Short mmCIF file of N, CA and C in Angstrom, two decimals:
data_model
loop_
_atom_site.label_atom_id
_atom_site.label_comp_id
_atom_site.label_asym_id
_atom_site.label_seq_id
_atom_site.Cartn_x
_atom_site.Cartn_y
_atom_site.Cartn_z
N MET A 1 -177.80 151.77 133.87
CA MET A 1 -176.25 151.75 132.50
C MET A 1 -175.54 152.71 132.70
N LEU A 2 -174.49 151.94 132.81
CA LEU A 2 -172.60 152.67 133.11
C LEU A 2 -172.77 153.30 131.31
N VAL A 3 -171.93 154.76 132.41
CA VAL A 3 -172.31 155.68 130.88
C VAL A 3 -170.75 156.51 130.70
N LEU A 4 -170.09 156.57 129.70
CA LEU A 4 -168.59 156.76 129.69
C LEU A 4 -169.97 157.93 128.19
N ALA A 5 -169.34 159.47 128.75
CA ALA A 5 -170.02 160.37 128.33
C ALA A 5 -168.99 161.60 127.05
N LEU A 6 -169.70 161.21 126.11
CA LEU A 6 -168.91 162.14 124.55
C LEU A 6 -169.06 163.45 125.02
N ILE A 7 -167.82 164.19 125.50
CA ILE A 7 -167.90 165.51 126.10
C ILE A 7 -167.52 166.37 124.97
N SER A 8 -167.63 167.74 124.00
CA SER A 8 -167.35 168.00 122.96
C SER A 8 -166.55 170.46 123.91
N GLY A 9 -167.26 170.21 125.29
CA GLY A 9 -166.27 171.33 126.44
C GLY A 9 -168.14 171.88 125.57
N GLY A 10 -168.94 171.53 125.18
CA GLY A 10 -170.04 172.42 124.72
C GLY A 10 -171.35 172.12 125.29
N LYS A 11 -172.16 172.80 125.19
CA LYS A 11 -174.17 172.98 125.54
C LYS A 11 -174.35 171.23 125.23
N ASP A 12 -174.24 171.10 124.11
CA ASP A 12 -175.44 169.55 124.13
C ASP A 12 -174.18 168.66 124.32
N SER A 13 -173.10 168.47 124.65
CA SER A 13 -172.65 167.20 125.46
C SER A 13 -172.68 167.54 127.13
N CYS A 14 -172.54 168.40 127.03
CA CYS A 14 -172.73 169.10 128.89
C CYS A 14 -174.26 168.01 129.37
N TYR A 15 -175.36 169.25 128.43
CA TYR A 15 -177.49 168.12 128.81
C TYR A 15 -177.30 167.28 128.50
N SER A 16 -176.96 166.89 127.80
CA SER A 16 -176.92 164.84 126.85
C SER A 16 -176.54 164.41 128.89
N SER A 17 -175.44 164.21 128.99
CA SER A 17 -175.28 163.90 129.85
C SER A 17 -175.88 164.24 131.01
N MET A 18 -176.17 165.53 132.01
CA MET A 18 -177.01 164.93 132.70
C MET A 18 -178.13 164.74 132.66
N LEU A 19 -178.86 164.38 131.11
CA LEU A 19 -179.63 163.90 130.93
C LEU A 19 -180.41 162.47 131.08
N CYS A 20 -178.83 161.69 130.42
CA CYS A 20 -177.96 160.31 131.09
C CYS A 20 -178.54 160.15 132.61
N ALA A 21 -178.54 161.30 133.30
CA ALA A 21 -178.10 161.10 134.92
C ALA A 21 -179.63 161.57 135.49
N THR A 22 -180.41 162.40 134.38
CA THR A 22 -182.38 161.99 134.57
C THR A 22 -182.68 161.08 134.59
N TYR A 23 -182.52 160.33 133.75
CA TYR A 23 -183.04 159.23 133.51
C TYR A 23 -182.47 157.37 133.97
N GLY A 24 -181.75 158.18 135.00
CA GLY A 24 -181.58 157.06 135.57
C GLY A 24 -179.75 155.72 135.21
N HIS A 25 -179.17 156.82 134.12
CA HIS A 25 -178.12 156.12 134.12
C HIS A 25 -176.45 156.93 135.13
N GLU A 26 -175.72 156.38 135.20
CA GLU A 26 -174.64 156.67 135.98
C GLU A 26 -173.28 156.97 134.67
N ILE A 27 -172.96 158.06 135.55
CA ILE A 27 -171.86 158.71 133.90
C ILE A 27 -170.58 158.14 135.50
N ILE A 28 -170.07 157.19 134.17
CA ILE A 28 -168.43 157.10 135.23
C ILE A 28 -167.24 157.01 134.32
N ALA A 29 -167.68 157.89 132.83
CA ALA A 29 -166.29 158.13 132.37
C ALA A 29 -166.39 159.43 131.25
N LEU A 30 -165.89 160.60 131.09
CA LEU A 30 -166.31 161.32 129.48
C LEU A 30 -164.53 161.00 128.91
N GLY A 31 -164.82 161.43 127.36
CA GLY A 31 -164.58 160.61 126.09
C GLY A 31 -164.28 162.06 125.65
N ASN A 32 -163.40 162.81 125.16
CA ASN A 32 -163.43 163.17 123.99
C ASN A 32 -162.22 163.34 122.81
N LEU A 33 -162.52 163.84 121.97
CA LEU A 33 -161.82 163.87 120.55
C LEU A 33 -161.50 164.66 120.47
N CYS A 34 -159.85 165.31 120.75
CA CYS A 34 -159.04 166.42 120.25
C CYS A 34 -157.84 166.85 118.49
N PRO A 35 -157.97 167.65 118.95
CA PRO A 35 -156.65 168.10 117.79
C PRO A 35 -155.67 167.12 118.21
N VAL A 36 -155.31 167.07 117.08
CA VAL A 36 -153.84 166.58 117.06
C VAL A 36 -152.82 167.74 117.75
N LEU A 37 -153.32 169.08 117.83
CA LEU A 37 -151.72 170.19 118.37
C LEU A 37 -153.08 170.75 118.91
N ASP A 38 -152.89 171.03 120.38
CA ASP A 38 -153.26 171.87 121.20
C ASP A 38 -153.30 172.39 121.74
N ASP A 39 -152.79 173.90 120.06
CA ASP A 39 -153.06 174.90 120.14
C ASP A 39 -154.36 175.46 118.96
N THR A 40 -154.81 174.41 118.17
CA THR A 40 -155.83 173.69 117.67
C THR A 40 -156.82 174.31 118.32
N ASP A 41 -157.83 175.25 117.35
CA ASP A 41 -158.80 175.03 118.78
C ASP A 41 -159.78 174.69 118.11
N GLU A 42 -160.23 174.79 115.85
CA GLU A 42 -161.74 174.22 115.81
C GLU A 42 -160.44 173.26 113.67
N LEU A 43 -161.87 172.48 113.77
CA LEU A 43 -161.16 171.27 112.69
C LEU A 43 -162.72 171.34 111.64
N ASP A 44 -161.65 171.60 111.02
CA ASP A 44 -162.87 170.58 109.09
C ASP A 44 -162.70 169.55 109.99
N SER A 45 -164.53 169.53 110.92
CA SER A 45 -164.72 167.93 110.45
C SER A 45 -166.12 167.50 110.33
N TYR A 46 -166.51 166.48 110.17
CA TYR A 46 -168.30 166.79 109.64
C TYR A 46 -169.05 165.93 111.12
N MET A 47 -168.18 164.90 112.42
CA MET A 47 -168.31 165.14 113.25
C MET A 47 -168.61 165.67 114.47
N TYR A 48 -166.97 166.66 114.66
CA TYR A 48 -167.14 166.62 116.29
C TYR A 48 -166.72 168.10 117.01
N GLN A 49 -167.19 168.78 117.25
CA GLN A 49 -166.75 170.31 117.34
C GLN A 49 -165.74 170.02 118.52
N THR A 50 -165.16 170.93 118.26
CA THR A 50 -163.76 171.21 119.36
C THR A 50 -163.43 172.76 119.47
N VAL A 51 -164.58 173.29 118.82
CA VAL A 51 -163.88 174.51 120.22
C VAL A 51 -164.54 174.00 121.61
N GLY A 52 -163.58 174.69 122.17
CA GLY A 52 -163.41 174.39 123.16
C GLY A 52 -162.76 172.86 124.66
N HIS A 53 -162.16 172.74 123.15
CA HIS A 53 -161.71 171.19 124.41
C HIS A 53 -160.74 171.07 124.89
N GLN A 54 -160.02 173.21 125.39
CA GLN A 54 -159.06 172.71 126.21
C GLN A 54 -159.68 172.87 127.55
N LEU A 55 -160.96 172.94 127.74
CA LEU A 55 -161.89 173.22 129.07
C LEU A 55 -162.25 171.57 129.32
N VAL A 56 -162.02 170.74 128.76
CA VAL A 56 -163.01 169.37 129.07
C VAL A 56 -162.02 168.99 130.04
N LYS A 57 -160.56 169.33 130.46
CA LYS A 57 -159.94 168.81 131.14
C LYS A 57 -160.29 169.27 133.07
N ALA A 58 -161.01 170.61 132.93
CA ALA A 58 -161.41 170.69 133.74
C ALA A 58 -162.78 170.38 133.77
N TRP A 59 -163.89 169.59 133.27
CA TRP A 59 -164.92 169.49 133.53
C TRP A 59 -164.63 168.10 134.32
N ALA A 60 -163.52 167.38 133.68
CA ALA A 60 -163.46 166.45 134.24
C ALA A 60 -163.19 166.29 135.42
N ALA A 61 -162.84 167.11 135.77
CA ALA A 61 -161.54 167.54 137.49
C ALA A 61 -162.57 167.86 138.04
N CYS A 62 -163.63 168.98 137.21
CA CYS A 62 -164.92 169.04 138.61
C CYS A 62 -165.68 168.04 138.68
N ALA A 63 -165.98 166.85 138.11
CA ALA A 63 -167.05 165.63 138.06
C ALA A 63 -165.98 164.93 138.74
N GLY A 64 -164.95 165.00 139.03
CA GLY A 64 -164.50 163.74 139.59
C GLY A 64 -164.78 162.17 138.51
N LEU A 65 -164.31 162.59 137.65
CA LEU A 65 -164.57 161.71 136.54
C LEU A 65 -163.44 160.93 135.64
N PRO A 66 -163.20 159.85 135.17
CA PRO A 66 -162.35 159.72 134.88
C PRO A 66 -162.02 159.73 132.81
N LEU A 67 -161.08 160.77 132.64
CA LEU A 67 -160.77 161.42 131.00
C LEU A 67 -160.30 160.33 129.98
N PHE A 68 -161.15 160.28 129.12
CA PHE A 68 -160.54 159.33 128.44
C PHE A 68 -160.17 160.08 126.62
N ARG A 69 -159.27 160.36 126.68
CA ARG A 69 -158.98 161.78 125.62
C ARG A 69 -158.46 160.48 124.41
N GLY A 70 -158.84 161.75 122.74
CA GLY A 70 -157.97 160.98 122.21
C GLY A 70 -157.45 161.86 121.15
N ARG A 71 -156.13 161.76 120.27
CA ARG A 71 -156.20 162.63 119.14
C ARG A 71 -157.00 161.79 117.70
N LEU A 72 -157.27 163.21 117.28
CA LEU A 72 -158.31 163.68 115.74
C LEU A 72 -157.44 162.96 114.32
N HIS A 73 -156.81 161.89 114.19
CA HIS A 73 -156.24 162.19 112.65
C HIS A 73 -156.70 161.78 111.51
N GLY A 74 -158.19 161.15 111.65
CA GLY A 74 -158.18 161.48 110.13
C GLY A 74 -159.15 162.28 110.02
N SER A 75 -160.38 162.00 108.93
CA SER A 75 -160.54 162.89 108.46
C SER A 75 -162.50 162.80 107.51
N SER A 76 -162.72 162.65 107.32
CA SER A 76 -163.93 162.40 106.33
C SER A 76 -164.32 162.02 105.79
N LYS A 77 -163.84 160.78 105.00
CA LYS A 77 -163.42 160.13 103.78
C LYS A 77 -164.90 159.34 103.52
N GLN A 78 -165.46 159.28 104.38
CA GLN A 78 -166.62 158.23 104.34
C GLN A 78 -167.72 159.15 104.24
N GLN A 79 -168.76 159.80 103.36
CA GLN A 79 -169.76 161.17 103.76
C GLN A 79 -170.05 160.72 103.45
N ALA A 80 -171.19 158.97 102.91
CA ALA A 80 -172.12 159.20 102.84
C ALA A 80 -173.14 158.48 104.31
N LEU A 81 -174.54 158.60 104.51
CA LEU A 81 -175.04 158.95 105.05
C LEU A 81 -174.55 157.71 106.38
N ILE A 82 -174.69 156.59 105.34
CA ILE A 82 -174.81 155.56 106.16
C ILE A 82 -173.08 154.93 106.30
N TYR A 83 -172.52 154.83 106.90
CA TYR A 83 -171.53 154.72 107.13
C TYR A 83 -170.94 153.15 107.57
N ASP A 84 -170.13 153.13 106.50
CA ASP A 84 -168.59 151.78 106.19
C ASP A 84 -167.35 152.56 106.83
N THR A 85 -166.80 150.92 107.94
CA THR A 85 -165.54 150.94 107.37
C THR A 85 -164.56 151.24 106.94
N THR A 86 -164.01 152.59 107.24
CA THR A 86 -163.03 153.45 105.90
C THR A 86 -162.13 153.52 106.97
N ALA A 87 -160.21 153.00 106.20
CA ALA A 87 -159.43 153.64 106.81
C ALA A 87 -159.40 154.88 107.24
N GLY A 88 -159.24 155.64 108.19
CA GLY A 88 -158.23 156.55 108.27
C GLY A 88 -159.31 157.88 108.16
N ASP A 89 -160.77 157.67 108.41
CA ASP A 89 -161.68 157.60 108.67
C ASP A 89 -161.32 159.15 110.29
N GLU A 90 -162.35 160.20 110.98
CA GLU A 90 -162.74 160.83 111.74
C GLU A 90 -163.58 159.07 112.71
N VAL A 91 -163.63 158.52 112.04
CA VAL A 91 -165.21 157.82 113.11
C VAL A 91 -163.85 156.48 113.40
N GLU A 92 -162.42 156.66 112.91
CA GLU A 92 -162.02 154.93 113.46
C GLU A 92 -161.48 155.67 114.62
N ASP A 93 -161.27 156.70 114.56
CA ASP A 93 -160.67 157.64 115.85
C ASP A 93 -161.82 157.24 117.09
N LEU A 94 -162.78 157.46 117.10
CA LEU A 94 -164.04 157.26 117.84
C LEU A 94 -163.63 156.03 118.53
N LEU A 95 -164.03 155.32 117.82
CA LEU A 95 -163.33 153.20 117.76
C LEU A 95 -161.86 153.53 118.41
N GLN A 96 -161.50 154.03 118.12
CA GLN A 96 -159.68 153.74 119.40
C GLN A 96 -160.11 154.62 121.00
N LEU A 97 -161.07 155.42 120.61
CA LEU A 97 -160.84 155.97 121.53
C LEU A 97 -161.65 154.96 122.64
N LEU A 98 -163.04 155.02 122.72
CA LEU A 98 -163.76 153.39 123.31
C LEU A 98 -163.72 152.15 123.62
N ALA A 99 -162.78 152.15 121.93
CA ALA A 99 -162.35 150.39 122.85
C ALA A 99 -161.22 150.37 123.90
N PHE A 100 -160.87 151.69 123.80
CA PHE A 100 -158.97 151.79 124.61
C PHE A 100 -160.46 151.58 126.56
N ALA A 101 -160.83 152.71 126.52
CA ALA A 101 -162.24 153.17 127.32
C ALA A 101 -162.80 151.73 127.90
N LYS A 102 -162.97 151.35 126.99
CA LYS A 102 -163.62 149.72 128.00
C LYS A 102 -163.09 148.91 127.92
N HIS A 103 -161.70 148.29 127.44
CA HIS A 103 -160.62 148.13 128.34
C HIS A 103 -160.57 148.07 129.22
N LYS A 104 -160.07 149.63 129.71
CA LYS A 104 -159.97 150.17 131.42
C LYS A 104 -160.97 149.92 132.34
N MET A 105 -162.84 149.96 131.22
CA MET A 105 -163.62 150.28 132.30
C MET A 105 -164.71 148.83 131.82
N PRO A 106 -164.22 147.44 132.24
CA PRO A 106 -165.50 146.61 131.68
C PRO A 106 -166.60 146.84 131.64
N GLN A 107 -166.83 147.26 132.69
CA GLN A 107 -167.81 147.33 132.88
C GLN A 107 -169.01 148.10 132.37
N LEU A 108 -168.16 149.20 131.13
CA LEU A 108 -168.46 150.30 130.86
C LEU A 108 -170.31 149.55 130.02
N GLN A 109 -171.12 150.31 129.39
CA GLN A 109 -171.73 149.29 129.00
C GLN A 109 -173.43 150.50 127.39
N ALA A 110 -172.26 151.66 127.87
CA ALA A 110 -173.30 152.33 126.79
C ALA A 110 -172.34 154.24 126.58
N VAL A 111 -173.07 154.62 125.57
CA VAL A 111 -172.20 155.85 125.36
C VAL A 111 -173.17 156.64 125.00
N SER A 112 -172.97 157.86 126.04
CA SER A 112 -173.92 159.21 126.04
C SER A 112 -173.08 160.11 124.61
N CYS A 113 -174.14 161.12 123.49
CA CYS A 113 -173.44 161.54 122.53
C CYS A 113 -174.84 163.33 122.60
N GLY A 114 -174.75 164.24 122.06
CA GLY A 114 -175.46 165.19 122.27
C GLY A 114 -175.78 165.42 120.77
N ALA A 115 -176.00 164.73 120.00
CA ALA A 115 -176.56 164.59 119.31
C ALA A 115 -178.37 165.53 118.47
N ILE A 116 -177.99 166.43 118.17
CA ILE A 116 -179.42 166.47 118.03
C ILE A 116 -180.71 166.28 116.82
N ALA A 117 -179.78 167.13 115.35
CA ALA A 117 -180.38 167.03 114.65
C ALA A 117 -179.62 166.23 113.24
N SER A 118 -178.00 165.55 113.65
CA SER A 118 -177.41 165.68 112.08
C SER A 118 -177.41 163.49 112.75
N ASP A 119 -178.41 163.36 111.27
CA ASP A 119 -178.39 161.94 110.90
C ASP A 119 -176.93 160.88 110.96
N TYR A 120 -175.52 162.10 110.63
CA TYR A 120 -174.58 162.09 110.24
C TYR A 120 -173.57 161.23 111.14
N GLN A 121 -173.97 162.34 112.46
CA GLN A 121 -173.26 162.03 113.94
C GLN A 121 -174.02 160.52 114.36
N ARG A 122 -175.73 161.11 114.83
CA ARG A 122 -175.93 160.10 114.86
C ARG A 122 -175.45 158.31 115.23
N LEU A 123 -175.28 158.00 113.45
CA LEU A 123 -175.51 157.00 112.42
C LEU A 123 -174.19 156.69 112.56
N ARG A 124 -173.38 157.19 112.67
CA ARG A 124 -171.11 156.87 113.30
C ARG A 124 -171.61 156.30 114.34
N VAL A 125 -172.30 157.17 115.59
CA VAL A 125 -171.96 156.97 116.93
C VAL A 125 -172.15 156.06 117.19
N GLU A 126 -173.79 155.74 116.81
CA GLU A 126 -174.41 154.19 116.90
C GLU A 126 -173.69 152.97 116.42
N GLN A 127 -173.61 153.29 115.75
CA GLN A 127 -172.50 151.93 114.31
C GLN A 127 -171.10 151.45 114.97
N VAL A 128 -169.98 152.80 115.64
CA VAL A 128 -169.16 152.84 116.32
C VAL A 128 -169.33 151.96 117.98
N CYS A 129 -170.78 152.17 118.51
CA CYS A 129 -171.34 151.95 119.56
C CYS A 129 -171.72 149.49 118.93
N ALA A 130 -172.37 149.42 118.14
CA ALA A 130 -172.58 147.99 117.96
C ALA A 130 -171.44 148.10 117.77
N ARG A 131 -170.44 148.41 117.51
CA ARG A 131 -168.73 146.92 117.22
C ARG A 131 -168.04 146.75 117.89
N LEU A 132 -168.49 147.97 119.49
CA LEU A 132 -167.94 147.47 120.21
C LEU A 132 -169.13 147.05 121.34
N GLY A 133 -170.21 146.52 121.25
CA GLY A 133 -171.01 146.02 122.02
C GLY A 133 -171.51 147.04 123.36
N LEU A 134 -171.62 148.29 122.88
CA LEU A 134 -171.93 149.30 123.42
C LEU A 134 -173.79 149.74 123.52
N THR A 135 -174.42 150.74 124.02
CA THR A 135 -175.44 150.65 123.76
C THR A 135 -175.52 152.39 123.42
N SER A 136 -175.71 152.92 122.56
CA SER A 136 -175.31 154.88 121.78
C SER A 136 -176.87 155.40 122.22
N LEU A 137 -176.74 156.43 124.11
CA LEU A 137 -177.87 156.92 124.31
C LEU A 137 -177.95 158.34 123.54
N ALA A 138 -178.60 158.70 122.95
CA ALA A 138 -179.00 160.48 122.59
C ALA A 138 -179.72 160.89 122.98
N TYR A 139 -180.24 160.92 123.64
CA TYR A 139 -181.59 161.35 124.27
C TYR A 139 -182.39 163.40 123.39
N MET A 140 -181.53 163.93 123.07
CA MET A 140 -182.09 165.41 122.38
C MET A 140 -182.13 164.71 120.51
N TRP A 141 -182.12 163.45 120.46
CA TRP A 141 -182.12 162.96 119.06
C TRP A 141 -183.42 163.36 118.67
N HIS A 142 -183.47 164.24 117.86
CA HIS A 142 -185.17 164.91 116.81
C HIS A 142 -185.37 166.04 117.65
N GLN A 143 -185.80 166.03 119.36
CA GLN A 143 -186.09 166.73 120.00
C GLN A 143 -186.07 168.05 119.22
N PRO A 144 -187.29 169.04 119.81
CA PRO A 144 -187.36 169.97 119.19
C PRO A 144 -186.49 171.17 119.93
N GLN A 145 -186.02 172.15 118.78
CA GLN A 145 -185.16 172.76 119.37
C GLN A 145 -185.30 173.95 120.12
N ALA A 146 -186.05 174.01 119.59
CA ALA A 146 -186.55 175.42 120.79
C ALA A 146 -187.00 174.82 122.28
N SER A 147 -187.74 173.60 122.69
CA SER A 147 -187.53 173.14 123.85
C SER A 147 -186.59 172.47 124.47
N LEU A 148 -185.47 172.72 123.72
CA LEU A 148 -184.19 172.01 124.18
C LEU A 148 -183.74 172.69 124.54
N LEU A 149 -183.72 174.24 124.71
CA LEU A 149 -182.84 175.29 124.53
C LEU A 149 -183.64 175.69 126.15
N SER A 150 -185.52 175.59 126.27
CA SER A 150 -185.97 176.41 127.38
C SER A 150 -185.70 175.63 128.38
N ASN A 151 -185.40 174.28 128.09
CA ASN A 151 -184.85 173.00 129.33
C ASN A 151 -183.38 172.73 129.87
N MET A 152 -182.64 173.46 128.30
CA MET A 152 -181.62 173.57 128.86
C MET A 152 -180.93 174.77 129.84
N VAL A 153 -181.34 176.34 129.57
CA VAL A 153 -181.46 177.29 130.16
C VAL A 153 -182.32 176.55 132.48
N GLU A 154 -183.34 176.18 132.06
CA GLU A 154 -184.20 175.86 133.33
C GLU A 154 -182.71 174.63 134.43
N ALA A 155 -182.41 173.72 133.70
CA ALA A 155 -181.63 173.19 133.50
C ALA A 155 -180.34 173.78 134.38
N GLY A 156 -180.50 175.07 134.19
CA GLY A 156 -178.89 175.56 134.93
C GLY A 156 -177.51 175.58 134.04
N VAL A 157 -177.72 175.15 132.81
CA VAL A 157 -176.47 175.09 132.11
C VAL A 157 -176.70 176.34 131.97
N HIS A 158 -175.18 176.67 131.99
CA HIS A 158 -174.79 178.12 132.05
C HIS A 158 -173.83 177.87 131.20
N ALA A 159 -173.88 177.79 129.68
CA ALA A 159 -172.68 178.12 128.62
C ALA A 159 -173.03 179.33 127.96
N VAL A 160 -172.05 179.72 127.64
CA VAL A 160 -171.11 181.55 127.44
C VAL A 160 -171.00 180.49 125.24
N LEU A 161 -171.74 181.79 124.60
CA LEU A 161 -171.16 181.68 123.34
C LEU A 161 -169.74 182.02 122.88
N CYS A 162 -169.43 180.72 122.39
CA CYS A 162 -167.63 181.13 121.86
C CYS A 162 -167.60 181.09 120.48
N LYS A 163 -168.65 181.20 120.16
CA LYS A 163 -168.08 180.95 118.55
C LYS A 163 -169.63 181.10 117.90
N VAL A 164 -169.30 181.65 117.23
CA VAL A 164 -171.04 181.88 115.86
C VAL A 164 -171.08 181.56 115.03
N ALA A 165 -171.55 180.81 114.58
CA ALA A 165 -171.50 179.75 113.09
C ALA A 165 -173.01 179.37 112.59
N ALA A 166 -174.03 180.53 112.82
CA ALA A 166 -175.05 180.79 112.47
C ALA A 166 -175.66 181.38 111.93
N MET A 167 -176.45 182.35 111.09
CA MET A 167 -177.22 183.61 110.33
C MET A 167 -178.02 183.89 111.47
N GLY A 168 -177.91 185.15 111.62
CA GLY A 168 -178.69 186.16 111.78
C GLY A 168 -177.88 185.92 113.72
N LEU A 169 -176.52 185.56 114.08
CA LEU A 169 -175.94 186.07 114.75
C LEU A 169 -174.47 186.77 114.98
N LYS A 170 -173.42 187.73 115.42
CA LYS A 170 -173.11 188.43 115.68
C LYS A 170 -172.25 188.42 115.85
N PRO A 171 -170.73 187.81 115.63
CA PRO A 171 -169.64 187.94 117.08
C PRO A 171 -169.62 189.50 117.83
N THR A 172 -169.20 190.21 117.22
CA THR A 172 -169.46 191.75 117.75
C THR A 172 -170.79 192.15 119.25
N GLN A 173 -171.91 191.37 118.52
CA GLN A 173 -173.07 191.90 119.20
C GLN A 173 -173.56 190.29 120.44
N HIS A 174 -172.76 188.78 119.59
CA HIS A 174 -172.99 188.19 120.45
C HIS A 174 -172.16 186.98 120.93
N LEU A 175 -171.05 187.15 120.68
CA LEU A 175 -169.77 186.52 121.40
C LEU A 175 -169.39 186.82 122.91
N GLY A 176 -169.80 185.83 124.18
CA GLY A 176 -170.28 185.39 125.85
C GLY A 176 -170.82 185.63 125.97
N LYS A 177 -171.81 186.12 125.26
CA LYS A 177 -173.86 185.95 126.18
C LYS A 177 -173.81 184.64 126.56
N SER A 178 -174.19 184.19 127.53
CA SER A 178 -174.73 183.53 128.28
C SER A 178 -176.02 182.91 127.44
N LEU A 179 -176.21 181.99 127.93
CA LEU A 179 -177.06 181.22 126.34
C LEU A 179 -178.98 181.49 127.27
N ALA A 180 -178.46 181.30 127.71
CA ALA A 180 -179.43 182.46 128.45
C ALA A 180 -180.19 183.91 128.30
N GLU A 181 -178.95 184.35 128.39
CA GLU A 181 -179.52 185.78 127.88
C GLU A 181 -180.19 186.30 125.89
N MET A 182 -179.45 184.60 125.76
CA MET A 182 -179.55 184.92 124.44
C MET A 182 -180.95 184.12 123.78
N LYS A 183 -181.97 183.46 124.76
CA LYS A 183 -182.56 182.74 124.80
C LYS A 183 -184.15 183.72 123.82
N PRO A 184 -184.34 184.53 124.25
CA PRO A 184 -185.17 185.52 123.36
C PRO A 184 -185.02 185.62 122.64
N PHE A 185 -183.41 186.29 122.11
CA PHE A 185 -182.85 186.03 120.76
C PHE A 185 -183.67 185.58 120.21
N LEU A 186 -182.35 183.92 120.01
CA LEU A 186 -182.08 183.05 119.51
C LEU A 186 -184.26 182.52 119.30
N HIS A 187 -184.49 182.45 119.82
CA HIS A 187 -186.17 182.11 119.80
C HIS A 187 -186.56 183.49 118.49
N SER A 188 -186.50 184.45 118.90
CA SER A 188 -186.99 185.07 117.28
C SER A 188 -186.25 185.17 116.38
N LEU A 189 -185.33 184.22 116.03
CA LEU A 189 -184.21 183.89 114.86
C LEU A 189 -185.15 182.79 114.20
N ARG A 190 -185.59 182.32 115.15
CA ARG A 190 -186.55 180.30 114.27
C ARG A 190 -187.43 181.20 113.59
N ARG A 191 -187.60 182.52 113.27
CA ARG A 191 -189.12 182.92 112.56
C ARG A 191 -188.52 182.86 110.80
N TYR A 192 -187.01 183.77 111.57
CA TYR A 192 -186.51 183.75 110.25
C TYR A 192 -185.57 182.54 109.17
N TYR A 193 -184.57 181.44 109.89
CA TYR A 193 -183.99 180.81 108.80
C TYR A 193 -184.53 179.60 109.80
#
């Protein structure tokens, strides 16, 4: 299938794109939703990671792929597990982004996302894709996180921690370290959290 890869600038969306190619799909474009103001780094969003959004243009340039970007105007208005179309919700920003991409690239068939454990995120991406006649690809969905971490490192994903938001991680010790460097420590944290 011809795929638009939703990317945040993080390791999960990167690896999701790599898995799409591994399974025979062709990434023909990248998509990203970012804050309204470029100097805003992180939003309080149930759906989107925005830390690192400043790197997305460089990623697209390196990949030689068109990048469709949209601004996050909505908020998490409809927070039930099953999403119903809600005006002003951040999910509608995704709909607008993907509808525009599909208009510009009518050959587009599918959308990849890096959802791993969040039903909330995966179901919303699936709902938007269904509204647009696109297939949602979430190859990491419910995969064991320990295996995913090892597979990412083995596949050559060179991710660097730029945000710490988990129990057991300390900004002064862990920020700036690569995923490969952190792998043993991250595996040890599983016993505690």
